[in-house]
Coordinates of N, CA, C and O in Angstrom, one line a residue:
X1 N 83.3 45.1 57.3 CA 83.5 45.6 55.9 C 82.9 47.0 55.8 O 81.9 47.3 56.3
X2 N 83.8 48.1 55.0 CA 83.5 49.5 55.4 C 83.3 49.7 53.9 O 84.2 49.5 53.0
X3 N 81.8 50.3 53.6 CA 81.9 50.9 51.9 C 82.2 51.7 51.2 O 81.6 51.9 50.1
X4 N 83.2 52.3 51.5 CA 83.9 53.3 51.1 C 84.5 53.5 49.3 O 85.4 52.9 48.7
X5 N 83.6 54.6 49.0 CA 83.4 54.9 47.6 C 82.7 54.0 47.2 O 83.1 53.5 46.1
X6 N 81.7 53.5 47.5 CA 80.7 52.8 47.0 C 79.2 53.5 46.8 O 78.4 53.5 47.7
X7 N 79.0 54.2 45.4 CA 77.9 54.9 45.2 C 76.7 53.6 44.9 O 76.7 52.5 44.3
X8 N 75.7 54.3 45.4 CA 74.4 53.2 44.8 C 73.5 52.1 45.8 O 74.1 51.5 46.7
X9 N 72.5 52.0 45.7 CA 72.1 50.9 46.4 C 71.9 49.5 45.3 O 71.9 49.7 44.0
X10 N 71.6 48.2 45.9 CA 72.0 47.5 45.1 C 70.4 46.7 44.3 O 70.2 46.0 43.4
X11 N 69.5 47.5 45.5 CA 68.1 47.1 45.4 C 67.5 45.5 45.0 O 66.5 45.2 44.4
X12 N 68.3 45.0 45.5 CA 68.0 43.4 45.4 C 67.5 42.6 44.0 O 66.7 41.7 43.7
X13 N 68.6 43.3 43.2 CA 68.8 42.9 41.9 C 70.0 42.7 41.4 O 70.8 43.5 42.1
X14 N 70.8 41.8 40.2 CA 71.3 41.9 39.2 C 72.0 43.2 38.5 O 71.3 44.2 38.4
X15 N 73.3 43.4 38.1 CA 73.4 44.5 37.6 C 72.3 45.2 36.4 O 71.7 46.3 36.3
X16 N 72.4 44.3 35.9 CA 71.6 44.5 34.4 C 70.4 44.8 34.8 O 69.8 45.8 34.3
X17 N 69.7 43.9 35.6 CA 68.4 44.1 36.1 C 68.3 45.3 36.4 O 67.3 45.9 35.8
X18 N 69.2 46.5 37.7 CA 69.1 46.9 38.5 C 69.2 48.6 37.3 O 68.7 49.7 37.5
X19 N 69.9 48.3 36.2 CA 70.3 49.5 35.5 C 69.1 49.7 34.4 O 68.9 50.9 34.0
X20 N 68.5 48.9 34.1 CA 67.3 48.7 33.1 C 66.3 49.3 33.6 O 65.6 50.2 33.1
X21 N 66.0 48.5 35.5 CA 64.9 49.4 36.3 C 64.9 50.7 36.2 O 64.0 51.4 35.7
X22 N 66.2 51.3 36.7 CA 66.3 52.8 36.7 C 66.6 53.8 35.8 O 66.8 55.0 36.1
X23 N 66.5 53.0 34.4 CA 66.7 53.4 33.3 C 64.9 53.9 32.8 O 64.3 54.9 32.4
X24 N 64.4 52.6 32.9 CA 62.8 53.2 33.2 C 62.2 53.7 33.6 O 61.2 53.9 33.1
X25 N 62.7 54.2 35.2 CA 61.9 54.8 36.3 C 62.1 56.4 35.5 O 61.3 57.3 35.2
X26 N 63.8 56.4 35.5 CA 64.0 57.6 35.2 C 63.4 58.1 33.8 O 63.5 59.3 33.7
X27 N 63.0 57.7 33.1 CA 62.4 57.9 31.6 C 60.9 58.1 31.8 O 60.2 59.0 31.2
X28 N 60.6 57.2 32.8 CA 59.0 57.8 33.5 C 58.9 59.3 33.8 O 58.1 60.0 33.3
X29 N 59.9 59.5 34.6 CA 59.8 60.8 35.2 C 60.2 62.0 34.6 O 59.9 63.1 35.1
X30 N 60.9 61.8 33.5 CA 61.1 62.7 32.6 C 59.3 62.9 31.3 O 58.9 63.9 30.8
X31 N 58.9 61.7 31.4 CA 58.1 61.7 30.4 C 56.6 62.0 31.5 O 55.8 62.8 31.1
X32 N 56.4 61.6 32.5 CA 55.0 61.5 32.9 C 55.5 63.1 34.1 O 54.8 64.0 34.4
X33 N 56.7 62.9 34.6 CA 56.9 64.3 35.6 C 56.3 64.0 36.8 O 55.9 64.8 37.7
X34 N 56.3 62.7 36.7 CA 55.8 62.2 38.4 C 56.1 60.7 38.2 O 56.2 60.3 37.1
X35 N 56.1 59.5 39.7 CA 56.2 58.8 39.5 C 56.1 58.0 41.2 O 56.9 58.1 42.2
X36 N 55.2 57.4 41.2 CA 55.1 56.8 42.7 C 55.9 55.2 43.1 O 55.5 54.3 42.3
X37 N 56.6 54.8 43.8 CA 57.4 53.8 43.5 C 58.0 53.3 44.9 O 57.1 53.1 45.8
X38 N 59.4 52.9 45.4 CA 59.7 52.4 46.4 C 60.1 53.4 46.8 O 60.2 54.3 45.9
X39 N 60.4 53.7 48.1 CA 61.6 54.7 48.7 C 62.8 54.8 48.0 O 63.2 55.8 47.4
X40 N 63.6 53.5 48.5 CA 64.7 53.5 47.3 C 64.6 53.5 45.8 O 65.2 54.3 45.1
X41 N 64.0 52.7 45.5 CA 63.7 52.8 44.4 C 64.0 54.4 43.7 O 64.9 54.9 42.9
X42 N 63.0 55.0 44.4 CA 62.9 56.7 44.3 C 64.3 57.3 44.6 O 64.9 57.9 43.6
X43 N 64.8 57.2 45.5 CA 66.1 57.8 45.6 C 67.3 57.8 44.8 O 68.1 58.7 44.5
X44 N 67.3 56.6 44.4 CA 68.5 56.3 43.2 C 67.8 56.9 41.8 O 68.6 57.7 41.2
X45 N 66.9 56.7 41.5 CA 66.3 57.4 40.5 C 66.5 59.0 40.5 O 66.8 59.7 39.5
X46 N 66.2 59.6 41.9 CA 66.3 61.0 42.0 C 67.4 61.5 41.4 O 67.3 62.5 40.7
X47 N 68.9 60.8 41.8 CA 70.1 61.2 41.3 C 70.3 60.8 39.9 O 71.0 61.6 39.2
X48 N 69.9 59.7 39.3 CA 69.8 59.7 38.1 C 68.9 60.9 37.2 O 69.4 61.5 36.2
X49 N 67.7 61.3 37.5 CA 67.2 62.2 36.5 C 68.0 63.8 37.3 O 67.7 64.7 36.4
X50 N 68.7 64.4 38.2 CA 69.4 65.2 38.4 C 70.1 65.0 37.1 O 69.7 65.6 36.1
X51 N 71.2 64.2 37.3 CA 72.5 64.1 36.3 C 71.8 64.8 34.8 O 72.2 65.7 34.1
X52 N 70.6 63.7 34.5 CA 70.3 63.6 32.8 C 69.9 65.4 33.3 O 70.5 66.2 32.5
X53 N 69.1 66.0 34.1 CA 68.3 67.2 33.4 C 69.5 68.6 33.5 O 69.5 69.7 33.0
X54 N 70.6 67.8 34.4 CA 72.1 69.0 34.2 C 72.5 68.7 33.1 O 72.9 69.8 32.6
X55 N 72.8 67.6 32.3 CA 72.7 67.5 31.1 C 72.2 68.0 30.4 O 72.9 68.6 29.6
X56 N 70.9 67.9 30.2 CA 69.8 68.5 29.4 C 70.5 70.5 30.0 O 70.2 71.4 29.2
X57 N 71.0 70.6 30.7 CA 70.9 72.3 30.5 C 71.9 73.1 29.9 O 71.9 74.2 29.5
X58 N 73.3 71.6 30.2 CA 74.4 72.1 29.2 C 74.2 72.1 27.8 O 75.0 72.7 27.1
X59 N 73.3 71.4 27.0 CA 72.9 71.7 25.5 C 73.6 71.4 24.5 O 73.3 71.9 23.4
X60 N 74.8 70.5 24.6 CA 75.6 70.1 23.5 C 75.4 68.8 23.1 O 74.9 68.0 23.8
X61 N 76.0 68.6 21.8 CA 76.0 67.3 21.4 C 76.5 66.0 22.3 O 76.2 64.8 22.4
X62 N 77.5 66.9 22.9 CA 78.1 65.3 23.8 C 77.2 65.3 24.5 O 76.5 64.4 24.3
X63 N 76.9 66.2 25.5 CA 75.7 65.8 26.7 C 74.4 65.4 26.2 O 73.6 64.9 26.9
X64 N 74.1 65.5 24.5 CA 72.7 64.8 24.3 C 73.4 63.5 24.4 O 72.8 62.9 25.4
X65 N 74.4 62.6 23.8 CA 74.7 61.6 24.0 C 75.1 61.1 24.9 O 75.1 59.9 24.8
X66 N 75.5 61.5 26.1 CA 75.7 61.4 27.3 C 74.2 60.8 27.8 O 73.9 59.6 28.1
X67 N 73.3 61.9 28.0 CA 71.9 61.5 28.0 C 71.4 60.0 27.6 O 71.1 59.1 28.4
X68 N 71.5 59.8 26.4 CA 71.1 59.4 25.5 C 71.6 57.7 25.6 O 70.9 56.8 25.2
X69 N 72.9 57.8 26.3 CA 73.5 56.4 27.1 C 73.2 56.2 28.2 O 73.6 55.1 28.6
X70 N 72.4 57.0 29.1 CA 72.2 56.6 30.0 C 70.6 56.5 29.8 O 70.1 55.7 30.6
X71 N 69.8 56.9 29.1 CA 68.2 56.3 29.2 C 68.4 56.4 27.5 O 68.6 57.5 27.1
X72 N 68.5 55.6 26.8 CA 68.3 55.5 25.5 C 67.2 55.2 24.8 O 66.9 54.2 24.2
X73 N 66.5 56.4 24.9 CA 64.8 56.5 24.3 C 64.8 58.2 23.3 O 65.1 59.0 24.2
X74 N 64.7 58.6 22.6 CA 65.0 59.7 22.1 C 63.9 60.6 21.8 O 63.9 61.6 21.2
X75 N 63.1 59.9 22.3 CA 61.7 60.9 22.7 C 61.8 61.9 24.3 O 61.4 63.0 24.7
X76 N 62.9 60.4 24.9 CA 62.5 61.2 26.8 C 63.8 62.4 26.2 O 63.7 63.6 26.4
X77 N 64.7 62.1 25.7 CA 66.1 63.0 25.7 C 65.7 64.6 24.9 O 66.1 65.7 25.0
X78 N 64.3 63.8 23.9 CA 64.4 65.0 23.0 C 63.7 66.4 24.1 O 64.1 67.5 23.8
X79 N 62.7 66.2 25.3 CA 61.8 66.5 25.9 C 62.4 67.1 27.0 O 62.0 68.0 27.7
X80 N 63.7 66.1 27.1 CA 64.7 66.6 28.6 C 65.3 67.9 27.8 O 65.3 69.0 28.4
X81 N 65.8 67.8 26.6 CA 66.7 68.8 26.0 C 65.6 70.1 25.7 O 66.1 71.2 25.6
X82 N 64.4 70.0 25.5 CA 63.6 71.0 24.2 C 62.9 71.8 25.6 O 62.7 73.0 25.8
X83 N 62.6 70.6 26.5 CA 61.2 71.6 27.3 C 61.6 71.8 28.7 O 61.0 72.5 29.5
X84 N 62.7 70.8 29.1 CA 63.0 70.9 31.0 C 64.2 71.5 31.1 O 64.4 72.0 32.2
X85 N 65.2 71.6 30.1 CA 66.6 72.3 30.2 C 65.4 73.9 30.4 O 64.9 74.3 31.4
X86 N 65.3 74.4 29.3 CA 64.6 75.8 29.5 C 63.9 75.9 30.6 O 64.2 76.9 31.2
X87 N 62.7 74.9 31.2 CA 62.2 75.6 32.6 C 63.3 75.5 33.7 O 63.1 76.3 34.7
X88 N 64.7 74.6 33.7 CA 65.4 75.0 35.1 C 66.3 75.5 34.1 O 67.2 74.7 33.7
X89 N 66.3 76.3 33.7 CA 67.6 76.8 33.3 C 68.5 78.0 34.3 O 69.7 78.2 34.3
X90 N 67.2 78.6 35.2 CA 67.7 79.5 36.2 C 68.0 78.5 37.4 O 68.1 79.1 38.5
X91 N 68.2 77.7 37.4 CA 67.7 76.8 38.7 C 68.9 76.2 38.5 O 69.3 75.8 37.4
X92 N 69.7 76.2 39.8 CA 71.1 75.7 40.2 C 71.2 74.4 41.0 O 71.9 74.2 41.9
X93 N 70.2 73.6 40.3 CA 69.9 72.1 40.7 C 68.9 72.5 41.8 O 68.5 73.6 42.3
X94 N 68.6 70.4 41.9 CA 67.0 70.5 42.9 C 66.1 70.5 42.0 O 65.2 71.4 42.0
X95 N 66.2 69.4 40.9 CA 65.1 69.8 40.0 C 63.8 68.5 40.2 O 62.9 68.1 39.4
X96 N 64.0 68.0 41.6 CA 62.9 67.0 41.7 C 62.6 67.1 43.3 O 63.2 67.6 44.3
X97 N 61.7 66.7 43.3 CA 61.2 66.2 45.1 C 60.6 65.1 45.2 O 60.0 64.5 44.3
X98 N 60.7 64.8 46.3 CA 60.8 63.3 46.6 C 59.6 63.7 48.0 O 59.7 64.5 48.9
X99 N 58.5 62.9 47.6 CA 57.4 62.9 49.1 C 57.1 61.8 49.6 O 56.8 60.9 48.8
X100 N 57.2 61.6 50.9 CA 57.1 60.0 51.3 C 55.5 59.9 51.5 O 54.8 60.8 51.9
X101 N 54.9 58.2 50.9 CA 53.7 58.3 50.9 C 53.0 57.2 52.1 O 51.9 56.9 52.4
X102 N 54.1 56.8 52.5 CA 53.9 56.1 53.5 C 53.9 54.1 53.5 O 54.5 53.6 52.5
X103 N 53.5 53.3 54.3 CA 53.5 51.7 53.3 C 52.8 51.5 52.5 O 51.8 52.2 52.4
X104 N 53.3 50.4 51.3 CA 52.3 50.0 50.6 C 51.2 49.1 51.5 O 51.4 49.1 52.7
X105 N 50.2 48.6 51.1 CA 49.3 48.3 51.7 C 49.8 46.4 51.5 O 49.6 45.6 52.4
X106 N 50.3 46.0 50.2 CA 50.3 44.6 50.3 C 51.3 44.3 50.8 O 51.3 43.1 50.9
X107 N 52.6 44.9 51.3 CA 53.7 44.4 51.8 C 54.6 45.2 52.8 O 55.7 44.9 53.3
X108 N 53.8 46.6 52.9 CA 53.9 47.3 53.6 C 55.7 48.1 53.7 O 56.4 48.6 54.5
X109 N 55.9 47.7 52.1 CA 57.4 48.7 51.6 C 57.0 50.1 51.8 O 55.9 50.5 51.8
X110 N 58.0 50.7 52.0 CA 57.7 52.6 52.2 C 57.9 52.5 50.5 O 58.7 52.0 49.7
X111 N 56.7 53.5 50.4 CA 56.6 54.5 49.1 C 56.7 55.6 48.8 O 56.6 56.4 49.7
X112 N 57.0 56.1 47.4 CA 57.4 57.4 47.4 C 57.2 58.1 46.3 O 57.8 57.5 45.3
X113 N 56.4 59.4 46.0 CA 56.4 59.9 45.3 C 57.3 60.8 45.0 O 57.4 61.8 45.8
X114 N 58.2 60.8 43.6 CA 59.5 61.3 42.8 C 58.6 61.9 41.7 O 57.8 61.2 41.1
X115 N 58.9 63.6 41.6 CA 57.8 64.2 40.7 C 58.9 65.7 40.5 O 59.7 65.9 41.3
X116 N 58.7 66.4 39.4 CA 59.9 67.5 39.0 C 59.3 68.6 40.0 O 58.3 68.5 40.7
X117 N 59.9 69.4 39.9 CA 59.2 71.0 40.4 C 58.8 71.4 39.6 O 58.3 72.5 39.7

């Protein structure tokens, strides 16, 4: 079986489950600007807060609601739009890094710290 056009990992959850996580993670990282978590976990997340902070730099009403459906909190949207569109606004994406922190210690998953530039 070949996956072709299949974006996403599936992270051993539920749809619902799986969109709510990263709807959180990513709201973390908008709001705290760091966030230590799984490997994957991290990775799918990375591409999710890309999307929302290219969003945040086009500045219009559709892309606030664009935003706005994909993490629906309007504190992280107001913060994406007011204070992180302006700091990358020169910045032609790449607006996060991802550092591996090595296993956790109780189950020995790879971890990873997902934090803005």
């Amino acid at each position: 079986m070949v996956r072709h056009r299949v974006a996403g990992k599936k992270l051993g959850r539920p749809k619902d489950q799986r969109i709510a996580l990263l709807r959180n993670l990513a709201a973390d990282v908008i709001r705290h600007e760091r966030v230590t978590t799984t490997q994957p976990k991290a990775v799918e997340t990375q591409r999710l807060v890309e999307k929302l902070i290219t969003h945040g730099k086009e500045g219009s009403l559709h892309h606030r609601r664009l935003a706005l459906s994909q993490v629906p909190n309007l504190l992280v949207v107001r913060k994406l739009f007011d204070d992180l569109a302006t700091r990358y606004a020169d910045r032609p994406g790449g607006y996060t890094r991802l550092i591996k922190l090595g296993p956790r210690k109780g189950d020995a998953a790879p971890m990873a710290l997902l934090e803005l530039v």
